[in-house]
GROMACS .gro file of C-alpha atoms in nm:
model
  380
    1UNK     CA    1   0.002   0.003  -0.003
    2UNK     CA    2   0.127   0.346  -0.101
    3UNK     CA    3  -0.004   0.660   0.057
    4UNK     CA    4   0.055   1.036   0.044
    5UNK     CA    5  -0.074   1.293   0.296
    6UNK     CA    6  -0.141   1.651   0.262
    7UNK     CA    7  -0.248   1.912   0.525
    8UNK     CA    8  -0.413   2.258   0.474
    9UNK     CA    9  -0.432   2.458   0.799
   10UNK     CA   10  -0.697   2.696   0.881
   11UNK     CA   11  -0.774   2.968   0.626
   12UNK     CA   12  -0.583   2.780   0.363
   13UNK     CA   13  -0.793   2.675   0.070
   14UNK     CA   14  -0.782   2.383  -0.168
   15UNK     CA   15  -0.649   2.625  -0.443
   16UNK     CA   16  -0.310   2.622  -0.252
   17UNK     CA   17  -0.264   2.247  -0.332
   18UNK     CA   18  -0.053   2.171  -0.650
   19UNK     CA   19  -0.279   2.104  -0.940
   20UNK     CA   20  -0.140   1.764  -1.004
   21UNK     CA   21  -0.219   1.505  -0.747
   22UNK     CA   22   0.073   1.339  -0.574
   23UNK     CA   23  -0.056   0.991  -0.621
   24UNK     CA   24  -0.265   0.983  -0.946
   25UNK     CA   25  -0.300   0.611  -0.905
   26UNK     CA   26  -0.480   0.642  -0.569
   27UNK     CA   27  -0.796   0.424  -0.536
   28UNK     CA   28  -0.903   0.556  -0.184
   29UNK     CA   29  -0.884   0.916  -0.067
   30UNK     CA   30  -0.972   1.000   0.293
   31UNK     CA   31  -1.051   1.355   0.401
   32UNK     CA   32  -1.116   1.503   0.747
   33UNK     CA   33  -1.200   1.867   0.809
   34UNK     CA   34  -1.427   2.112   0.997
   35UNK     CA   35  -1.795   2.183   0.909
   36UNK     CA   36  -1.700   2.526   0.758
   37UNK     CA   37  -1.430   2.370   0.525
   38UNK     CA   38  -1.675   2.103   0.399
   39UNK     CA   39  -1.912   2.391   0.317
   40UNK     CA   40  -1.643   2.568   0.101
   41UNK     CA   41  -1.771   2.624  -0.252
   42UNK     CA   42  -1.666   2.354  -0.474
   43UNK     CA   43  -1.486   2.161  -0.199
   44UNK     CA   44  -1.597   1.804  -0.314
   45UNK     CA   45  -1.580   1.883  -0.687
   46UNK     CA   46  -1.225   2.018  -0.656
   47UNK     CA   47  -1.109   1.696  -0.479
   48UNK     CA   48  -1.279   1.475  -0.728
   49UNK     CA   49  -1.120   1.662  -1.018
   50UNK     CA   50  -0.779   1.597  -0.842
   51UNK     CA   51  -0.844   1.235  -0.784
   52UNK     CA   52  -1.080   1.122  -1.070
   53UNK     CA   53  -1.000   0.753  -1.036
   54UNK     CA   54  -1.033   0.726  -0.652
   55UNK     CA   55  -1.331   0.684  -0.420
   56UNK     CA   56  -1.319   0.983  -0.198
   57UNK     CA   57  -1.484   0.975   0.138
   58UNK     CA   58  -1.446   1.156   0.474
   59UNK     CA   59  -1.636   1.347   0.740
   60UNK     CA   60  -1.649   1.656   0.949
   61UNK     CA   61  -1.473   1.661   1.273
   62UNK     CA   62  -1.423   1.830   1.630
   63UNK     CA   63  -1.054   1.843   1.539
   64UNK     CA   64  -0.830   1.687   1.283
   65UNK     CA   65  -0.560   1.438   1.371
   66UNK     CA   66  -0.227   1.442   1.183
   67UNK     CA   67   0.123   1.310   1.242
   68UNK     CA   68   0.218   1.675   1.335
   69UNK     CA   69  -0.054   1.702   1.598
   70UNK     CA   70  -0.417   1.812   1.635
   71UNK     CA   71  -0.563   2.105   1.433
   72UNK     CA   72  -0.897   2.279   1.425
   73UNK     CA   73  -1.061   2.413   1.097
   74UNK     CA   74  -0.809   2.248   0.883
   75UNK     CA   75  -0.815   1.985   0.602
   76UNK     CA   76  -0.623   1.663   0.613
   77UNK     CA   77  -0.604   1.440   0.304
   78UNK     CA   78  -0.464   1.091   0.276
   79UNK     CA   79  -0.458   0.934  -0.077
   80UNK     CA   80  -0.396   0.567  -0.068
   81UNK     CA   81  -0.321   0.307  -0.347
   82UNK     CA   82  -0.399  -0.039  -0.238
   83UNK     CA   83  -0.188  -0.256  -0.464
   84UNK     CA   84  -0.290  -0.612  -0.390
   85UNK     CA   85  -0.623  -0.582  -0.217
   86UNK     CA   86  -0.978  -0.500  -0.336
   87UNK     CA   87  -1.195  -0.221  -0.199
   88UNK     CA   88  -1.571  -0.196  -0.211
   89UNK     CA   89  -1.754   0.128  -0.102
   90UNK     CA   90  -2.112   0.152   0.004
   91UNK     CA   91  -2.317   0.460   0.092
   92UNK     CA   92  -2.658   0.452   0.244
   93UNK     CA   93  -2.893   0.731   0.355
   94UNK     CA   94  -3.011   0.760   0.717
   95UNK     CA   95  -3.388   0.785   0.719
   96UNK     CA   96  -3.442   0.762   1.094
   97UNK     CA   97  -3.256   0.676   1.410
   98UNK     CA   98  -3.480   0.378   1.468
   99UNK     CA   99  -3.352   0.215   1.150
  100UNK     CA  100  -2.988   0.216   1.275
  101UNK     CA  101  -2.971  -0.152   1.335
  102UNK     CA  102  -3.133  -0.254   1.010
  103UNK     CA  103  -2.901  -0.011   0.829
  104UNK     CA  104  -2.596  -0.168   0.967
  105UNK     CA  105  -2.724  -0.519   0.875
  106UNK     CA  106  -2.807  -0.414   0.523
  107UNK     CA  107  -2.462  -0.264   0.478
  108UNK     CA  108  -2.294  -0.567   0.624
  109UNK     CA  109  -2.485  -0.811   0.397
  110UNK     CA  110  -2.367  -0.620   0.090
  111UNK     CA  111  -2.013  -0.629   0.195
  112UNK     CA  112  -1.998  -0.990   0.316
  113UNK     CA  113  -1.761  -1.209   0.108
  114UNK     CA  114  -1.523  -1.493   0.195
  115UNK     CA  115  -1.217  -1.284   0.162
  116UNK     CA  116  -1.336  -0.969   0.363
  117UNK     CA  117  -1.057  -0.872   0.601
  118UNK     CA  118  -1.213  -0.558   0.755
  119UNK     CA  119  -1.464  -0.283   0.738
  120UNK     CA  120  -1.404   0.090   0.785
  121UNK     CA  121  -1.723   0.310   0.860
  122UNK     CA  122  -1.790   0.671   0.868
  123UNK     CA  123  -2.139   0.773   0.981
  124UNK     CA  124  -2.345   1.102   1.035
  125UNK     CA  125  -2.273   1.184   1.397
  126UNK     CA  126  -2.625   1.310   1.517
  127UNK     CA  127  -2.897   1.116   1.354
  128UNK     CA  128  -2.772   0.769   1.402
  129UNK     CA  129  -2.775   0.530   1.706
  130UNK     CA  130  -2.411   0.423   1.686
  131UNK     CA  131  -2.459   0.124   1.916
  132UNK     CA  132  -2.736  -0.028   1.706
  133UNK     CA  133  -2.550   0.054   1.375
  134UNK     CA  134  -2.238  -0.138   1.493
  135UNK     CA  135  -2.462  -0.418   1.628
  136UNK     CA  136  -2.626  -0.467   1.294
  137UNK     CA  137  -2.295  -0.469   1.115
  138UNK     CA  138  -2.134  -0.719   1.374
  139UNK     CA  139  -2.448  -0.958   1.350
  140UNK     CA  140  -2.372  -1.027   0.990
  141UNK     CA  141  -1.984  -0.993   1.019
  142UNK     CA  142  -1.940  -1.163   1.360
  143UNK     CA  143  -1.558  -1.221   1.307
  144UNK     CA  144  -1.463  -0.914   1.105
  145UNK     CA  145  -1.278  -0.607   1.255
  146UNK     CA  146  -1.503  -0.303   1.214
  147UNK     CA  147  -1.346   0.033   1.278
  148UNK     CA  148  -1.427   0.401   1.213
  149UNK     CA  149  -1.638   0.666   1.377
  150UNK     CA  150  -1.931   0.912   1.393
  151UNK     CA  151  -1.861   1.253   1.237
  152UNK     CA  152  -1.829   1.554   1.455
  153UNK     CA  153  -1.902   1.929   1.437
  154UNK     CA  154  -1.677   2.091   1.699
  155UNK     CA  155  -1.916   1.988   1.978
  156UNK     CA  156  -2.186   2.220   1.847
  157UNK     CA  157  -2.416   1.911   1.795
  158UNK     CA  158  -2.601   2.083   1.511
  159UNK     CA  159  -2.506   1.910   1.189
  160UNK     CA  160  -2.236   1.679   1.063
  161UNK     CA  161  -2.134   1.613   0.705
  162UNK     CA  162  -1.982   1.351   0.499
  163UNK     CA  163  -1.800   1.375   0.159
  164UNK     CA  164  -1.896   1.103  -0.091
  165UNK     CA  165  -1.692   1.160  -0.414
  166UNK     CA  166  -1.822   1.489  -0.561
  167UNK     CA  167  -2.106   1.536  -0.301
  168UNK     CA  168  -2.125   1.666   0.050
  169UNK     CA  169  -2.407   1.497   0.242
  170UNK     CA  170  -2.564   1.467   0.586
  171UNK     CA  171  -2.771   1.183   0.732
  172UNK     CA  172  -2.537   0.924   0.550
  173UNK     CA  173  -2.331   0.617   0.634
  174UNK     CA  174  -2.033   0.515   0.422
  175UNK     CA  175  -1.864   0.186   0.468
  176UNK     CA  176  -1.547   0.045   0.295
  177UNK     CA  177  -1.494  -0.326   0.271
  178UNK     CA  178  -1.120  -0.428   0.242
  179UNK     CA  179  -1.064  -0.777   0.076
  180UNK     CA  180  -0.780  -1.010  -0.012
  181UNK     CA  181  -0.518  -1.224   0.170
  182UNK     CA  182  -0.257  -0.955   0.153
  183UNK     CA  183  -0.484  -0.691   0.328
  184UNK     CA  184  -0.391  -0.613   0.698
  185UNK     CA  185  -0.680  -0.466   0.908
  186UNK     CA  186  -0.654  -0.464   1.283
  187UNK     CA  187  -0.716  -0.218   1.571
  188UNK     CA  188  -0.655  -0.090   1.936
  189UNK     CA  189  -0.879   0.085   2.178
  190UNK     CA  190  -0.837   0.214   2.533
  191UNK     CA  191  -0.980   0.501   2.731
  192UNK     CA  192  -0.757   0.585   3.027
  193UNK     CA  193  -1.051   0.685   3.240
  194UNK     CA  194  -1.073   0.607   3.622
  195UNK     CA  195  -1.396   0.492   3.782
  196UNK     CA  196  -1.502   0.668   4.110
  197UNK     CA  197  -1.797   0.647   4.339
  198UNK     CA  198  -1.992   0.317   4.405
  199UNK     CA  199  -2.130   0.091   4.123
  200UNK     CA  200  -2.486   0.185   4.015
  201UNK     CA  201  -2.743  -0.026   3.866
  202UNK     CA  202  -2.941   0.095   3.558
  203UNK     CA  203  -3.304   0.028   3.676
  204UNK     CA  204  -3.480   0.211   3.399
  205UNK     CA  205  -3.364   0.289   3.039
  206UNK     CA  206  -3.478   0.279   2.680
  207UNK     CA  207  -3.185   0.235   2.443
  208UNK     CA  208  -2.971   0.529   2.497
  209UNK     CA  209  -3.188   0.708   2.745
  210UNK     CA  210  -3.133   0.645   3.119
  211UNK     CA  211  -3.423   0.738   3.350
  212UNK     CA  212  -3.314   0.565   3.682
  213UNK     CA  213  -3.016   0.468   3.867
  214UNK     CA  214  -3.069   0.238   4.168
  215UNK     CA  215  -3.448   0.319   4.143
  216UNK     CA  216  -3.378   0.698   4.173
  217UNK     CA  217  -3.419   0.964   3.906
  218UNK     CA  218  -3.094   0.970   3.695
  219UNK     CA  219  -3.044   1.341   3.644
  220UNK     CA  220  -3.032   1.463   4.012
  221UNK     CA  221  -2.803   1.179   4.104
  222UNK     CA  222  -2.563   1.263   3.813
  223UNK     CA  223  -2.568   1.643   3.916
  224UNK     CA  224  -2.481   1.545   4.273
  225UNK     CA  225  -2.172   1.348   4.156
  226UNK     CA  226  -2.031   1.620   3.932
  227UNK     CA  227  -2.096   1.906   4.177
  228UNK     CA  228  -2.011   2.254   4.050
  229UNK     CA  229  -2.002   2.122   3.680
  230UNK     CA  230  -2.388   2.060   3.700
  231UNK     CA  231  -2.444   2.424   3.620
  232UNK     CA  232  -2.274   2.376   3.279
  233UNK     CA  233  -2.462   2.058   3.168
  234UNK     CA  234  -2.494   1.917   2.914
  235UNK     CA  235  -2.150   2.039   2.784
  236UNK     CA  236  -1.974   1.956   3.114
  237UNK     CA  237  -2.097   1.605   3.075
  238UNK     CA  238  -1.818   1.530   2.827
  239UNK     CA  239  -1.581   1.537   3.123
  240UNK     CA  240  -1.788   1.279   3.333
  241UNK     CA  241  -1.888   0.981   3.117
  242UNK     CA  242  -2.028   0.655   3.240
  243UNK     CA  243  -1.851   0.325   3.242
  244UNK     CA  244  -2.055   0.014   3.175
  245UNK     CA  245  -1.879  -0.244   3.394
  246UNK     CA  246  -1.811  -0.603   3.315
  247UNK     CA  247  -1.750  -0.760   3.655
  248UNK     CA  248  -1.486  -0.522   3.791
  249UNK     CA  249  -1.354  -0.397   3.465
  250UNK     CA  250  -1.465  -0.115   3.224
  251UNK     CA  251  -1.632  -0.281   2.919
  252UNK     CA  252  -1.737   0.026   2.732
  253UNK     CA  253  -1.765   0.411   2.796
  254UNK     CA  254  -2.072   0.617   2.726
  255UNK     CA  255  -2.071   0.997   2.665
  256UNK     CA  256  -2.359   1.228   2.795
  257UNK     CA  257  -2.524   1.400   2.496
  258UNK     CA  258  -2.819   1.576   2.658
  259UNK     CA  259  -3.036   1.596   2.970
  260UNK     CA  260  -3.407   1.636   3.020
  261UNK     CA  261  -3.518   1.830   3.318
  262UNK     CA  262  -3.876   1.732   3.290
  263UNK     CA  263  -3.833   1.358   3.331
  264UNK     CA  264  -3.498   1.373   3.494
  265UNK     CA  265  -3.332   1.166   3.213
  266UNK     CA  266  -2.982   1.139   3.066
  267UNK     CA  267  -2.941   1.081   2.691
  268UNK     CA  268  -2.605   0.910   2.604
  269UNK     CA  269  -2.414   0.857   2.276
  270UNK     CA  270  -2.468   0.483   2.278
  271UNK     CA  271  -2.719   0.233   2.444
  272UNK     CA  272  -2.704   0.137   2.814
  273UNK     CA  273  -2.923  -0.157   2.880
  274UNK     CA  274  -3.149  -0.200   3.182
  275UNK     CA  275  -2.978  -0.409   3.445
  276UNK     CA  276  -2.626  -0.289   3.351
  277UNK     CA  277  -2.383  -0.180   3.616
  278UNK     CA  278  -2.227   0.157   3.569
  279UNK     CA  279  -1.979   0.386   3.744
  280UNK     CA  280  -1.889   0.744   3.693
  281UNK     CA  281  -1.555   0.822   3.544
  282UNK     CA  282  -1.299   1.108   3.560
  283UNK     CA  283  -0.964   1.145   3.407
  284UNK     CA  284  -0.658   1.370   3.354
  285UNK     CA  285  -0.409   1.438   3.086
  286UNK     CA  286  -0.169   1.173   3.198
  287UNK     CA  287  -0.415   0.894   3.217
  288UNK     CA  288  -0.559   0.982   2.878
  289UNK     CA  289  -0.225   0.983   2.711
  290UNK     CA  290  -0.144   0.651   2.871
  291UNK     CA  291  -0.483   0.511   2.740
  292UNK     CA  292  -0.373   0.615   2.379
  293UNK     CA  293  -0.027   0.442   2.422
  294UNK     CA  294  -0.199   0.121   2.538
  295UNK     CA  295  -0.431   0.138   2.242
  296UNK     CA  296  -0.116   0.147   2.017
  297UNK     CA  297   0.042  -0.140   2.218
  298UNK     CA  298  -0.254  -0.364   2.149
  299UNK     CA  299  -0.176  -0.332   1.778
  300UNK     CA  300   0.195  -0.418   1.830
  301UNK     CA  301   0.095  -0.746   2.016
  302UNK     CA  302  -0.085  -0.869   1.702
  303UNK     CA  303   0.046  -1.016   1.376
  304UNK     CA  304   0.191  -0.711   1.229
  305UNK     CA  305   0.527  -0.617   1.092
  306UNK     CA  306   0.597  -0.275   1.249
  307UNK     CA  307   0.858  -0.211   0.985
  308UNK     CA  308   0.602  -0.212   0.704
  309UNK     CA  309   0.452   0.099   0.580
  310UNK     CA  310   0.109   0.135   0.721
  311UNK     CA  311  -0.163   0.387   0.806
  312UNK     CA  312  -0.315   0.454   1.147
  313UNK     CA  313  -0.650   0.615   1.153
  314UNK     CA  314  -0.703   0.753   1.491
  315UNK     CA  315  -1.054   0.828   1.600
  316UNK     CA  316  -1.077   0.985   1.954
  317UNK     CA  317  -1.356   1.153   2.139
  318UNK     CA  318  -1.429   1.526   2.156
  319UNK     CA  319  -1.455   1.481   2.534
  320UNK     CA  320  -1.085   1.375   2.547
  321UNK     CA  321  -0.993   1.681   2.363
  322UNK     CA  322  -1.185   1.904   2.601
  323UNK     CA  323  -1.014   1.753   2.902
  324UNK     CA  324  -0.657   1.767   2.748
  325UNK     CA  325  -0.708   2.116   2.598
  326UNK     CA  326  -0.386   2.261   2.451
  327UNK     CA  327  -0.201   1.941   2.530
  328UNK     CA  328  -0.429   1.724   2.324
  329UNK     CA  329  -0.160   1.648   2.051
  330UNK     CA  330   0.025   1.449   2.338
  331UNK     CA  331  -0.201   1.147   2.287
  332UNK     CA  332  -0.137   1.146   1.899
  333UNK     CA  333   0.231   1.159   1.977
  334UNK     CA  334   0.220   0.878   2.214
  335UNK     CA  335   0.055   0.663   1.931
  336UNK     CA  336   0.328   0.765   1.687
  337UNK     CA  337   0.613   0.682   1.921
  338UNK     CA  338   0.483   0.330   1.947
  339UNK     CA  339   0.382   0.270   1.597
  340UNK     CA  340   0.693   0.436   1.436
  341UNK     CA  341   0.751   0.716   1.188
  342UNK     CA  342   0.688   0.476   0.897
  343UNK     CA  343   0.317   0.471   0.999
  344UNK     CA  344   0.114   0.757   0.862
  345UNK     CA  345  -0.123   0.912   1.091
  346UNK     CA  346  -0.460   1.060   1.023
  347UNK     CA  347  -0.804   1.072   1.190
  348UNK     CA  348  -1.054   1.302   1.380
  349UNK     CA  349  -1.216   1.378   1.711
  350UNK     CA  350  -1.564   1.236   1.692
  351UNK     CA  351  -1.909   1.196   1.842
  352UNK     CA  352  -1.844   0.815   1.874
  353UNK     CA  353  -1.564   0.575   1.799
  354UNK     CA  354  -1.615   0.221   1.628
  355UNK     CA  355  -1.350  -0.033   1.715
  356UNK     CA  356  -1.280  -0.385   1.792
  357UNK     CA  357  -0.973  -0.322   2.014
  358UNK     CA  358  -0.792  -0.633   2.168
  359UNK     CA  359  -1.040  -0.872   2.021
  360UNK     CA  360  -1.065  -0.807   1.640
  361UNK     CA  361  -1.386  -1.032   1.626
  362UNK     CA  362  -1.596  -0.817   1.842
  363UNK     CA  363  -1.655  -0.451   1.749
  364UNK     CA  364  -1.830  -0.195   1.965
  365UNK     CA  365  -1.934   0.166   1.961
  366UNK     CA  366  -1.700   0.346   2.206
  367UNK     CA  367  -1.717   0.692   2.365
  368UNK     CA  368  -1.429   0.890   2.535
  369UNK     CA  369  -1.175   0.636   2.387
  370UNK     CA  370  -0.868   0.647   2.163
  371UNK     CA  371  -0.930   0.406   1.892
  372UNK     CA  372  -0.679   0.312   1.616
  373UNK     CA  373  -0.758   0.132   1.287
  374UNK     CA  374  -0.436   0.002   1.151
  375UNK     CA  375  -0.432  -0.054   0.772
  376UNK     CA  376  -0.149  -0.208   0.560
  377UNK     CA  377  -0.070  -0.485   0.313
  378UNK     CA  378   0.173  -0.763   0.319
  379UNK     CA  379   0.484  -0.712   0.118
  380UNK     CA  380   0.479  -0.877  -0.223
   0.00000   0.00000   0.00000
């Protein structure tokens, strides 16, 4: 696999790029940028003219991840030429949040083939139930690593966009199937958050809406735990996610999206089933950077040749970015140190992360987690 990366910082338009593409044989171009950049006049058509033979996909972000650090309101372009693997791209509209599971299953059914090695997914970040989308994909593809994420919009939670060749769209899911014995698709995921307070039982919930914890209204209890920050809800909730516990360990993390004062409910970025045990989480810069390092270490423990040229697509949560503030690039550099300079880095801060982590056969929607999709090809 060959790839070339280009980066345009804030206030630098596509017209600053050389007219000739640096990798004209590219068959997949991945683009991340802010909502305002995706809305630039002729954005998609300019890229398609530059890469007429490639499938161009990407999404809006809450921050763009590059090998040089994290940027806002920029454009990061990765052009890839998969030389010994086959790619298949599928785009589907999102008609309602209730169809998320069925939409995932439909995409998976169209991608399913004997030599499928992995799936990369980009989704609308506001109109999809990410948990159910991934569950639908995983049901049909139970032993296939599924990675990707939900688009962001700088934590405005108003509109997210995807690029699909020469079109800019919202309410869309795009999936890429990667096929062939030479393809390498694996991943790593870890949060770096610390549980605090006693375990709590979810005694009433409906999908991603939690009404009661230990038979008590959820919102007042949540406010009690976060103290001063309750005055800044729901935005401050990004600093205090929930951990769904598996025995004594954190199984998956869920980010608060909104609150309802009328029914005292909490709405999260993924499902939390009734009967689940949860704990409140908190973190700091050092723990989050360590979590990113451990996500990269998971990849190193798998059957990959770290000396081969590879691409690491890092999808991390906007909540982590808010905690680390000006030091947010540290978690990207931690990944780069472990995976090596021959590994290209791209990615974005998201409204939800899709990853299989340590077990490549079981993918989940994560929140508040650094996830890494590691893509490469075996040498000829």
